[in-house]
XYZ file of C-alpha atoms in Angstrom:
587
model
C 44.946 5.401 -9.121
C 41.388 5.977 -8.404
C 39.847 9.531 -7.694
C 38.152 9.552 -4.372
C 35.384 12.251 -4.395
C 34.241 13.642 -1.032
C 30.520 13.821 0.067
C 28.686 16.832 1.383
C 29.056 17.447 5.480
C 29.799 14.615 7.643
C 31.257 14.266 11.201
C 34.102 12.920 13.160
C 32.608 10.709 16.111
C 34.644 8.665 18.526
C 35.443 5.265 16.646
C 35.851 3.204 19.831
C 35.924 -0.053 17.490
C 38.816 -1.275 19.473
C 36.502 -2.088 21.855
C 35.500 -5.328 20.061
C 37.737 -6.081 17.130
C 40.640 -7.236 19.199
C 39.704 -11.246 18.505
C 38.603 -13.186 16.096
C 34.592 -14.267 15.465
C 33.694 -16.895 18.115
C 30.515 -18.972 17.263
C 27.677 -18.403 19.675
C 25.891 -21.060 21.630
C 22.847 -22.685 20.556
C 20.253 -21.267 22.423
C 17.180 -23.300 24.251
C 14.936 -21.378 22.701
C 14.720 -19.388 19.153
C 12.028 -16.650 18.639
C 12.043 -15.653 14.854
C 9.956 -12.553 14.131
C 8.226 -13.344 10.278
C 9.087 -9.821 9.269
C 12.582 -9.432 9.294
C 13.306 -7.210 6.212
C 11.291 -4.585 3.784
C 8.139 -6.106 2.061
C 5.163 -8.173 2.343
C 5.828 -10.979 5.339
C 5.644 -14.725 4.524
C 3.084 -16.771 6.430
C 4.024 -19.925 8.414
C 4.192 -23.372 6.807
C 4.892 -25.000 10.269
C 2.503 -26.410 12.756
C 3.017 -26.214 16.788
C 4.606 -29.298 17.744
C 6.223 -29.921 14.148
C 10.262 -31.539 14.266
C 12.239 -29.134 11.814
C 15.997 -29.445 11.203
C 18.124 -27.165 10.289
C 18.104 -25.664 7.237
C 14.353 -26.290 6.949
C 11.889 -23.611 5.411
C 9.474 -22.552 7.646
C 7.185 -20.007 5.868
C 5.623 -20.033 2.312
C 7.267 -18.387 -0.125
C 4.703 -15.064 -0.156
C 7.621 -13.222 1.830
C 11.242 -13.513 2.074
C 11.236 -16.826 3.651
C 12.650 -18.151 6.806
C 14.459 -21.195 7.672
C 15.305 -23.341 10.745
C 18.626 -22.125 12.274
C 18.949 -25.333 13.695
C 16.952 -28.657 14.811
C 13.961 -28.792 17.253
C 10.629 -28.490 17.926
C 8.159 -25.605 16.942
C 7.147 -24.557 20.063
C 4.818 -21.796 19.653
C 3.263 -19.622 16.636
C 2.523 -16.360 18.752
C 3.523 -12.629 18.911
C 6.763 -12.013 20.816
C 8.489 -8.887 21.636
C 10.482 -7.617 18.355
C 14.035 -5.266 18.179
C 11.720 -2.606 17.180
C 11.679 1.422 18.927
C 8.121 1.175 19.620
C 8.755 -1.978 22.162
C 5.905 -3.602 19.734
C 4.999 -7.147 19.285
C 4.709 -8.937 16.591
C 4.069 -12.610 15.577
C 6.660 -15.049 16.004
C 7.532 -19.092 15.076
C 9.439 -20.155 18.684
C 11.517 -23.142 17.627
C 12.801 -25.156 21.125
C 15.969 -26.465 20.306
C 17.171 -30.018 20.633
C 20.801 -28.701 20.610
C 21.992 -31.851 18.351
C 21.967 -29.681 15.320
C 20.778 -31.977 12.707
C 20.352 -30.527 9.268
C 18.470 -31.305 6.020
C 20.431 -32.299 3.409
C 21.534 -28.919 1.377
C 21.671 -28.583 -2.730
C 24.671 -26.254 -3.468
C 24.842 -25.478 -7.280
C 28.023 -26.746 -8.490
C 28.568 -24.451 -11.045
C 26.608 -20.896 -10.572
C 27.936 -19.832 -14.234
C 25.317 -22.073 -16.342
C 22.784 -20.568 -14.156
C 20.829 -17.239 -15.501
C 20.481 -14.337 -13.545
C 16.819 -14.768 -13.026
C 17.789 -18.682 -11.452
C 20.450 -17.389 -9.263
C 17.748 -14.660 -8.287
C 15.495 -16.968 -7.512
C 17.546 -19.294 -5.246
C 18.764 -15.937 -3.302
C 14.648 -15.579 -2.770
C 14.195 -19.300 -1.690
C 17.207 -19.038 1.205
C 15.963 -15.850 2.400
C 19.284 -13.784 1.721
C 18.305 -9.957 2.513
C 20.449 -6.970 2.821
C 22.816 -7.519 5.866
C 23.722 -3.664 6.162
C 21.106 -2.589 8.224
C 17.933 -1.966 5.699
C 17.288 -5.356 4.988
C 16.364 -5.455 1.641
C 15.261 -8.724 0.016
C 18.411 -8.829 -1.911
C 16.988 -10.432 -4.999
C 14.542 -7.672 -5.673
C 17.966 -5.669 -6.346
C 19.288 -7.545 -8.510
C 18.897 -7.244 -12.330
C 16.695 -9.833 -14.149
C 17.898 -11.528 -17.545
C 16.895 -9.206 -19.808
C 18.757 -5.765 -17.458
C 22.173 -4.557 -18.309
C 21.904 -1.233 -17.108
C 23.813 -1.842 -14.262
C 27.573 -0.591 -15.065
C 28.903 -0.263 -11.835
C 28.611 -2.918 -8.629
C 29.899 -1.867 -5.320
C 30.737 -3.939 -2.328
C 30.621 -1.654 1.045
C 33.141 -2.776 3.389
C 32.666 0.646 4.716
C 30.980 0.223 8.626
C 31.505 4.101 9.327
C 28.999 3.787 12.506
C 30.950 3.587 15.983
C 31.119 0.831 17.528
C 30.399 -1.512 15.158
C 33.337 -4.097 13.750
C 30.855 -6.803 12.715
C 31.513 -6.347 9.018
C 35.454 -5.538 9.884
C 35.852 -9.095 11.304
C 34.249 -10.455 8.486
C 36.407 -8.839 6.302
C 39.446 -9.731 8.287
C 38.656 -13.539 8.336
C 36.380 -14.302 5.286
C 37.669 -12.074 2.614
C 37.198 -15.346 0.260
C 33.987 -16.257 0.670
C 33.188 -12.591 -0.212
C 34.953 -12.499 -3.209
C 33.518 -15.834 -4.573
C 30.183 -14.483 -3.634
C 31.037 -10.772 -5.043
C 31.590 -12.895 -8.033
C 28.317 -14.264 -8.079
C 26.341 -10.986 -7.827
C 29.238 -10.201 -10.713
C 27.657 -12.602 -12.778
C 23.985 -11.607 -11.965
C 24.631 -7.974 -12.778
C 26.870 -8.187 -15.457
C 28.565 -4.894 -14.623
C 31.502 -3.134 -16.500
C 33.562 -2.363 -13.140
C 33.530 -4.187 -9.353
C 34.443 -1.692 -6.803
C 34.973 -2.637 -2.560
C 35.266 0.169 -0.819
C 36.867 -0.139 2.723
C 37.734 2.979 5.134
C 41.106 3.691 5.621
C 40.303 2.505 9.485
C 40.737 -0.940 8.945
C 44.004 -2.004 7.833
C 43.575 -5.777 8.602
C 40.575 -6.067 6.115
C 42.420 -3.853 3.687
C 45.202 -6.230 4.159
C 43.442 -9.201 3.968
C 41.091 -7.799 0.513
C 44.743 -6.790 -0.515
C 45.859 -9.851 -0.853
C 42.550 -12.098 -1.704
C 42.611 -9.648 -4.767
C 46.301 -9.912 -5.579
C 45.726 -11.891 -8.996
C 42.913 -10.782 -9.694
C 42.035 -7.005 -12.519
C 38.431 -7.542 -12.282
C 37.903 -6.287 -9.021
C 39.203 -2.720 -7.282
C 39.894 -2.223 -3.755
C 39.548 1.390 -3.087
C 40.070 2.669 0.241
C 39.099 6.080 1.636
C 39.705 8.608 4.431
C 37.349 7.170 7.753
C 34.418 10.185 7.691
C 30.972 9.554 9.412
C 28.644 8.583 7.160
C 30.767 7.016 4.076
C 28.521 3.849 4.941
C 25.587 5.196 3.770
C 24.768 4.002 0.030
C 24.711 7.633 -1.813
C 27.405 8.557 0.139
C 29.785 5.602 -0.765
C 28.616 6.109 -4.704
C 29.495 9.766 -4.273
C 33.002 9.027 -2.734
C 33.778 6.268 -5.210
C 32.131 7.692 -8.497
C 31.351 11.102 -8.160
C 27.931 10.481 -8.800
C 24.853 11.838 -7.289
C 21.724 9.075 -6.525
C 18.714 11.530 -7.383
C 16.277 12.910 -5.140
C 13.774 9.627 -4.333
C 15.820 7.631 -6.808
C 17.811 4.288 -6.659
C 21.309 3.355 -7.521
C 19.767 1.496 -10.498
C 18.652 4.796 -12.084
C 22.156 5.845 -12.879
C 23.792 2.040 -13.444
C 25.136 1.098 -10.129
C 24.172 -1.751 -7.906
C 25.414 -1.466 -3.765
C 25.821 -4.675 -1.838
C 27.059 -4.799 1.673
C 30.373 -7.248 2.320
C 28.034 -9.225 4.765
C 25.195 -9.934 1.674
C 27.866 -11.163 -0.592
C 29.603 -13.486 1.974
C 25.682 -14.580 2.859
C 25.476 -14.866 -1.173
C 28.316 -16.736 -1.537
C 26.971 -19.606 1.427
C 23.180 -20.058 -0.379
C 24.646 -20.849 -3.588
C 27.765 -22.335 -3.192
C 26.882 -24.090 0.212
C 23.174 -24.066 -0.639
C 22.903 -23.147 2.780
C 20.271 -20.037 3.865
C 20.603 -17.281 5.957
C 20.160 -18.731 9.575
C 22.781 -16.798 10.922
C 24.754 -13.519 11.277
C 27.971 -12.286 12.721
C 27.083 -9.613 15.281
C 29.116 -7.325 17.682
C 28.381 -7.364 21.187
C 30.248 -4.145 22.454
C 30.305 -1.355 25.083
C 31.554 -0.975 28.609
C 28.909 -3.170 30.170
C 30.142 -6.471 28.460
C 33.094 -8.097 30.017
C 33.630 -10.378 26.995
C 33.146 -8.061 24.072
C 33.391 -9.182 20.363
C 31.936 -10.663 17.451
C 29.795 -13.786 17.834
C 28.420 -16.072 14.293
C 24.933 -16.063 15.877
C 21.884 -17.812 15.092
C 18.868 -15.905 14.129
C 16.357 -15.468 16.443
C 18.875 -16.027 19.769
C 17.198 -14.079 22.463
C 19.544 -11.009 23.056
C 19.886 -11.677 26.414
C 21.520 -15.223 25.826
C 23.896 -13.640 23.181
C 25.101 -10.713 26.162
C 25.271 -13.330 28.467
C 28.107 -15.000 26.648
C 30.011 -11.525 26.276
C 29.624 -11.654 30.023
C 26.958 -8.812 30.136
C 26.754 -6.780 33.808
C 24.336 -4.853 33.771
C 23.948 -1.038 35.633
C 21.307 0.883 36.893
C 18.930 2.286 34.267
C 20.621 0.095 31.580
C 20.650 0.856 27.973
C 20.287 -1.680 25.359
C 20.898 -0.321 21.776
C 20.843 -2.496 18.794
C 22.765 -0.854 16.405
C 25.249 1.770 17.103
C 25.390 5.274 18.973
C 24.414 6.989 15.849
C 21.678 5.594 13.570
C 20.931 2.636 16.455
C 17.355 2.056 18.522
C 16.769 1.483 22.175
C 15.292 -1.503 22.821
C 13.170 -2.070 25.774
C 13.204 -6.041 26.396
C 16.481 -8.134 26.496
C 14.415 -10.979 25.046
C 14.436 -9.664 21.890
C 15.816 -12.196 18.983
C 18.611 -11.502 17.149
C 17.482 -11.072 13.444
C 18.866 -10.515 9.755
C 19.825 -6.610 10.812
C 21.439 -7.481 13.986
C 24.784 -5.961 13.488
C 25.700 -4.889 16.897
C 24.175 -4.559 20.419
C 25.571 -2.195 22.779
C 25.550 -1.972 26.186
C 26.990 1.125 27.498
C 28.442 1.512 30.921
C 27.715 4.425 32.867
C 28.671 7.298 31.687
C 29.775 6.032 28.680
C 27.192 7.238 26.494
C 25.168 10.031 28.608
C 21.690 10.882 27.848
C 20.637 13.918 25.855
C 20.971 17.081 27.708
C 17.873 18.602 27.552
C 16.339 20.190 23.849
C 16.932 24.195 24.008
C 15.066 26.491 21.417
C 16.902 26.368 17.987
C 18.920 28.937 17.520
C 19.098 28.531 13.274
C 22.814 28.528 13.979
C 23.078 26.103 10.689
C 25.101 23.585 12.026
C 23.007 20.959 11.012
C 22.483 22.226 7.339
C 26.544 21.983 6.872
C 26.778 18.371 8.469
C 23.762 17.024 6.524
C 25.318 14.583 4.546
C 21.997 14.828 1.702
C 21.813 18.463 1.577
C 18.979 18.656 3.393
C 18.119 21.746 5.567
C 17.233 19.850 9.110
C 16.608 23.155 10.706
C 13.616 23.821 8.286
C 12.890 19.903 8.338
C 12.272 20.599 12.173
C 9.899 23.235 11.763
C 7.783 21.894 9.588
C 7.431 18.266 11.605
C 6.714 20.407 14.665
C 3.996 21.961 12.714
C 2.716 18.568 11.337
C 3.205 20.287 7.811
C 3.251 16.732 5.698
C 3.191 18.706 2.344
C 6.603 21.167 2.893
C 8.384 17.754 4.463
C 7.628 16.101 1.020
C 8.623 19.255 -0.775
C 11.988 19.254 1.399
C 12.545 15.563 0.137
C 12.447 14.538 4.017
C 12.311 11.018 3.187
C 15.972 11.846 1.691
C 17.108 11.702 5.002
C 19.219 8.737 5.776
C 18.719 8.983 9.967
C 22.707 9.362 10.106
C 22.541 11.711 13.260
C 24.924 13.998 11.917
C 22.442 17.038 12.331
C 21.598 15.852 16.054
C 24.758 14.983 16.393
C 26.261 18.825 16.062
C 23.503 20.818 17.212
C 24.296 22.916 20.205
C 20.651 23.131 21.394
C 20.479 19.115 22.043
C 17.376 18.842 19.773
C 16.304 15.364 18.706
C 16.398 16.038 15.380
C 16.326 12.372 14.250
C 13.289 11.729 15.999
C 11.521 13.890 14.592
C 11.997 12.954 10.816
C 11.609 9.288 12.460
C 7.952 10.480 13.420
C 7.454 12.493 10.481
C 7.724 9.779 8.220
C 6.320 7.408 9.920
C 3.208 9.910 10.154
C 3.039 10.532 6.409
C 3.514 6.857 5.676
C 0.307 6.426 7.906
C -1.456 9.356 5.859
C -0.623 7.934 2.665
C -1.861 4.682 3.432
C -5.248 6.425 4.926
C -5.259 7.808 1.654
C -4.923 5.193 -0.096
C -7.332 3.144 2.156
C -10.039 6.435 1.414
C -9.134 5.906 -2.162
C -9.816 2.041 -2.654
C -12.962 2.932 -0.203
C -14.507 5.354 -2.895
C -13.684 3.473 -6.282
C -15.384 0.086 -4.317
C -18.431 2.389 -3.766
C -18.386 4.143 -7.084
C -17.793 0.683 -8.685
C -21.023 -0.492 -7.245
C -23.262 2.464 -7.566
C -21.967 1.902 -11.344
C -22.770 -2.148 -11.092
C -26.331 -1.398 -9.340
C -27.199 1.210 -12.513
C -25.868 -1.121 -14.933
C -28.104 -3.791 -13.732
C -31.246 -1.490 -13.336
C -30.974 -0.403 -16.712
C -30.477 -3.927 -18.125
C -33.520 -5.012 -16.196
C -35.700 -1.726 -17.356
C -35.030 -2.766 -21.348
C -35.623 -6.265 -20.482
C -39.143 -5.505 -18.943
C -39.780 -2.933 -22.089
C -38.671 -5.569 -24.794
C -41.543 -7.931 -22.771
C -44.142 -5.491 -23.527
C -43.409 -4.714 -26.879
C -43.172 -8.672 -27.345
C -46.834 -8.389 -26.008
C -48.006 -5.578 -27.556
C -47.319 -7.698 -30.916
C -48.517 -10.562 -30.188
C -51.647 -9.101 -29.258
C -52.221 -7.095 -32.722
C -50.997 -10.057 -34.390
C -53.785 -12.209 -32.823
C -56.727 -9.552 -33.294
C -55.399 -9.135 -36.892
C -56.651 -13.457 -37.154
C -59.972 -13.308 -35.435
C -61.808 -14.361 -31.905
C -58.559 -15.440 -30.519
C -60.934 -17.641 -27.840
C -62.423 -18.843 -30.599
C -59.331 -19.734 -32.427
C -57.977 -21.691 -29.259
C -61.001 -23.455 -29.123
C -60.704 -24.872 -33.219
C -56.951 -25.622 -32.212
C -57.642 -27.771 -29.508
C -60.364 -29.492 -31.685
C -57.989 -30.129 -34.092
C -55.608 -31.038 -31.692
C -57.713 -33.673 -30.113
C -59.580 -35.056 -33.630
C -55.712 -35.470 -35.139
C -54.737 -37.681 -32.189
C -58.601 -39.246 -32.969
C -57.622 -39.537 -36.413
C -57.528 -43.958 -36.928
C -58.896 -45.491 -39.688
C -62.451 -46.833 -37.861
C -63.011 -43.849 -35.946
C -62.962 -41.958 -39.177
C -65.752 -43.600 -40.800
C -67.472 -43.962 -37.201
C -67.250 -39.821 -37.419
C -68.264 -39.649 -40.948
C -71.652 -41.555 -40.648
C -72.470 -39.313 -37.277
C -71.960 -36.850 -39.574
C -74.094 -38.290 -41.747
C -76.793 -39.230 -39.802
C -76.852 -35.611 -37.910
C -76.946 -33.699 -41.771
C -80.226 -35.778 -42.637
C -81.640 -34.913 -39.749
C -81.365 -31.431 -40.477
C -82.299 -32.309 -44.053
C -85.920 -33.528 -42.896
C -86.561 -30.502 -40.515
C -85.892 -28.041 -43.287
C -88.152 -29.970 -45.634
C -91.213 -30.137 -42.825
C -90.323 -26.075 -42.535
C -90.674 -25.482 -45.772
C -93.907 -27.840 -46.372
C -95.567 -26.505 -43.437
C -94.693 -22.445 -45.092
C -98.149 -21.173 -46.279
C -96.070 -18.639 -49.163
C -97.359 -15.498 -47.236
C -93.992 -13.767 -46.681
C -91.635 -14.841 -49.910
C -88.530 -14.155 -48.005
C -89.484 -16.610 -45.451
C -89.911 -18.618 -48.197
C -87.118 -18.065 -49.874
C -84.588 -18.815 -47.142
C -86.256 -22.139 -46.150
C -85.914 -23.331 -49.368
C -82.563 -21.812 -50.032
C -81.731 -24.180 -46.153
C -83.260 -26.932 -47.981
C -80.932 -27.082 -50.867
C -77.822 -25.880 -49.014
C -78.223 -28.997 -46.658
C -78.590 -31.339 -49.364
C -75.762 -30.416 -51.196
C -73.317 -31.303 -47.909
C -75.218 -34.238 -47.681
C -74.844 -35.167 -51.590
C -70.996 -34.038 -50.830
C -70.795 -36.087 -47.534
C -72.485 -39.505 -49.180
C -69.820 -39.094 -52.301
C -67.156 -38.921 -49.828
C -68.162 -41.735 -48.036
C -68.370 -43.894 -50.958
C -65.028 -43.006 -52.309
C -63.683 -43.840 -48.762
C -64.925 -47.527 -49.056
C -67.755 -46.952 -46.474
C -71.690 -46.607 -46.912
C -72.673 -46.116 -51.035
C -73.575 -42.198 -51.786
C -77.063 -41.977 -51.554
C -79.726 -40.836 -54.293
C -81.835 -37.792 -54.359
C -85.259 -39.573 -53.447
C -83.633 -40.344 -50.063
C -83.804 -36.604 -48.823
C -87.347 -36.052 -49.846
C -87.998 -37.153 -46.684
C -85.994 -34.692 -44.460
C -86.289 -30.883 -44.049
C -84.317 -28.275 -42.482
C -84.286 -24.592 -41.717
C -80.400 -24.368 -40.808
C -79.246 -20.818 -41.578
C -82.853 -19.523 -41.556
């Protein structure tokens, strides 16, 4: 026999499940119209892969895979891609793929896996992404992000809560009742995913039919424990149920992973069970339609994204003055403002009080620190001191007093004498330090994008400063290089000579330039001969330098007329041929 460990505080609400789990589940009508809200669940939201006016059947995906995806509930016509109202507190809108329905329910063919045991844990993962299964006990966590990957065996303990503490509800209790199979098979799918040493499916001692019908699903079976529990408001909650079952404590902002145990609701595994087995996604939910204002009250299999006020119209919904619609239950559930809301993947219940039945809030008194609401907290929180410091906006001491430990049970609100909304104001304290974190982080990616460019814009300054020094040195060089060789004019002037005498350079045009050559050194020749002839010997040096010209210029010329000859041209010439030539070159 299993010890069953007791949580801290809790309270003892009216049940008033008889209300709706008298019958069986009746499947819902098909609706003209679906509205299904892209964000459905916890993380980043998938974006459409549908176009206005596109046929879909059921089954069909209609988002990218970015998000959680959704599918087509049934066949139609995509009607509209706009924002709708959501089931959200704020009355906000969001955007929305409106499917109008052909009401012939005609359905892509589905790929169940035939046997989920040669699959890895990381392929079963991934086919629980791809048909959109996400936590069906009110969170809606994408239930493959839960899961252990291939190479994770930490996980020692899995837990299946058949718990459904909140009033009200009997969604989950039905299911039990009449599908305790298809949970099993799909408990022992997430079995096989998680690999743990132990399966435990805890049920409170309130429902004996689904204890009955676990009871004997689980006859033959040693692998799996049904453990059942004394009914106390709020075993549902995840750290509660591992504290009654275990005796464990989930730390302070940790996860049931961090001390080996994995929590799946009975709802997840049955929708589990379906995308593998059935290959057939999440497109619908069972849902309890209860309270005094509904003639026809039970559990409906509903498509997602029925407009609520379809789905109360088939429990025969009359409504009173100043009617309340509350999806969820009395304790942890929101008001909605707009009956056209769509049913989505957290839909569990939607209650419709008659009047009377649940009266509104008296009005809030001052607290009186009576401590009522420390000793019903069921995470050991102090609300009172919670309260104070969300009044006072104090985001640091709410972090510091682990208020995001606070499940939203109710209990504290629940058994205050004063009638404050404490709820609401961790609701609004969280949402507000969410907000400031993200600010933060906003402020934060702001200044590293600024300080990343003033970085980029000095980088590139400095690389453009040693560039333009590295020119000038490059010039500096190349200047003292080209005063080190001379007149540089000078020397560009002999280059281009060159240049223009190599491309010059044939055979005829050689000899061509060597007799103009010729013909221009005699000439000198002669003038420095008349010079010196005509000198009269009065200065020597005069004298000296003509006839130093004079023998200068017929040496080239002796040089010249030898290279001629050698060349094949004009024969050298003798010495008797410059006597008649004179020059005073160099004079």
């Amino acid at each position: 026999m299993r010890r069953i460990y007791d949580f801290h505080g809790g309270i003892y609400p009216a049940e008033r499940k008889t209300l709706s789990n008298e019958g069986s589940i009746r499947k819902a009508a098909i609706p003209s119209q679906l509205v299904l809200p892209l964000a459905q669940h916890i993380g980043p939201t998938a974006a459409p892969a549908v176009a206005v006016g596109q046929e879909v059947r059921g089954g069909e995906r209609l988002t990218d895979l970015s998000g959680l995806p959704l599918h087509a509930p049934t066949s139609g016509v995509i009607g509209a891609i706009e924002e709708r109202p959501i089931p959200h507190a704020s009355g906000m809108m969001a955007p929305c793929i409106v499917i109008n329905c052909d009401k012939e329910d005609r359905w892509i063919e589905l790929t169940p896996v035939e046997d989920f045991r040669r699959l890895s844990p990381d392929q079963l993962g991934r086919q629980l992404f791809e048909a959109g299964i996400a936590g069906l006990g009110g969170a809606g966590f994408p239930t493959a992000r839960k899961l252990p990957g291939d190479s994770n065996d930490a996980i020692k303990t899995l837990i299946i809560n058949g718990t459904e503490c909140e009033p009200y509800i009997t969604s989950d209790d039905a299911l039990m009742r009449e599908r305790a199979d298809r949970i099993i098979a799909g408990v022992e799918i997430l079995a096989h995913i998680a690999r743990p040493k132990e399966i435990l499916i805890g049920i409170e001692d309130n429902k004996p039919e689904a204890i009955a019908a676990f009871e004997t699903a689980l006859a033959r079976r040693e692998d799996m424990e049904l453990v059942t529990f004394p009914t106390k408001y709020p075993s549902g909650g995840e750290k509660q149920l591992i504290e009654i079952l275990t005796g464990k404590e989930v730390p302070s902002g940790g996860l049931p992973a961090s001390i080996g145990i994995l929590c799946q609701n009975v709802g997840t595994a049955a929708a589990v069970h379906d995308a593998i087995v059935l290959g057939r996604p999440l497109v619908s939910r069972v849902t309890t339609v209860t309270g005094e204002s509904a003639r026809n009250r039970g559990n409906f299999d509903v498509l997602l994204g029925t407009p609520m006020e379809d789905l109360l119209a088939q429990a025969d919904y009359q409504p009173t003055v100043r009617q309340r619609l509350i999806m969820g239950g009395p304790m942890m559930g929101v008001t909605l403002a707009d009956h056209r809301c769509p049913v989505i993947k957290t839909t569990n219940c939607l209650l419709v009080p008659g009047p009377g039945e649940l009266p509104e809030p008296e009005p809030a008194q001052a607290c009186i620190r009576c401590g009522l609401c420390a000793e019903a907290c069921p995470a050991r929180l102090l609300p009172q001191q919670l309260y104070w410091f969300a009044r006072a906006q104090n985001h640091e001491q709410l972090e510091e007093h682990h208020l995001f430990d606070c499940i939203e049970c109710g209990a504290c609100s629940y058994v205050c004498p004063s009638h404050i909304p404490l709820v609401q104001y961790y609701r609004a304290s969280k949402a507000a330090v969410r907000e400031q974190k993200a600010d933060n982080a906003r402020a934060d990616h702001a200044r590293e994008r600024f300080e990343a460019r003033q970085e980029r814009m000095a980088r590139e300054a400095a690389e453009k400063e040693a560039k333009r020094a590295a020119r000038k040195r490059a010039a500096l060089a190349k200047a003292a290089d080209q005063a080190a060789d001379g007149d540089p004019i000078q020397a560009a002037i002999e280059r281009a000579q060159a240049r223009k005498a190599a491309l010059a350079k044939t055979p005829g045009d050689e000899q061509a330039i060597q007799r103009e050559k010729l013909a221009r050194i005699e000439t000198r020749l002669a003038k420095a001969r008349e010079k010196l002839a005509a000198d009269d010997g009065s200065d020597p040096a005069i004298t000296s330098a003509l006839e130093k010209a004079v023998a200068t210029t017929e040496s080239k010329l002796a040089d010249l007329q030898t290279t001629i000859a050698g060349a094949g041209g004009t024969p050298a010439r003798t010495d008797s041929d410059s006597e008649t030539t004179s020059e005073t070159e160099n004079a």
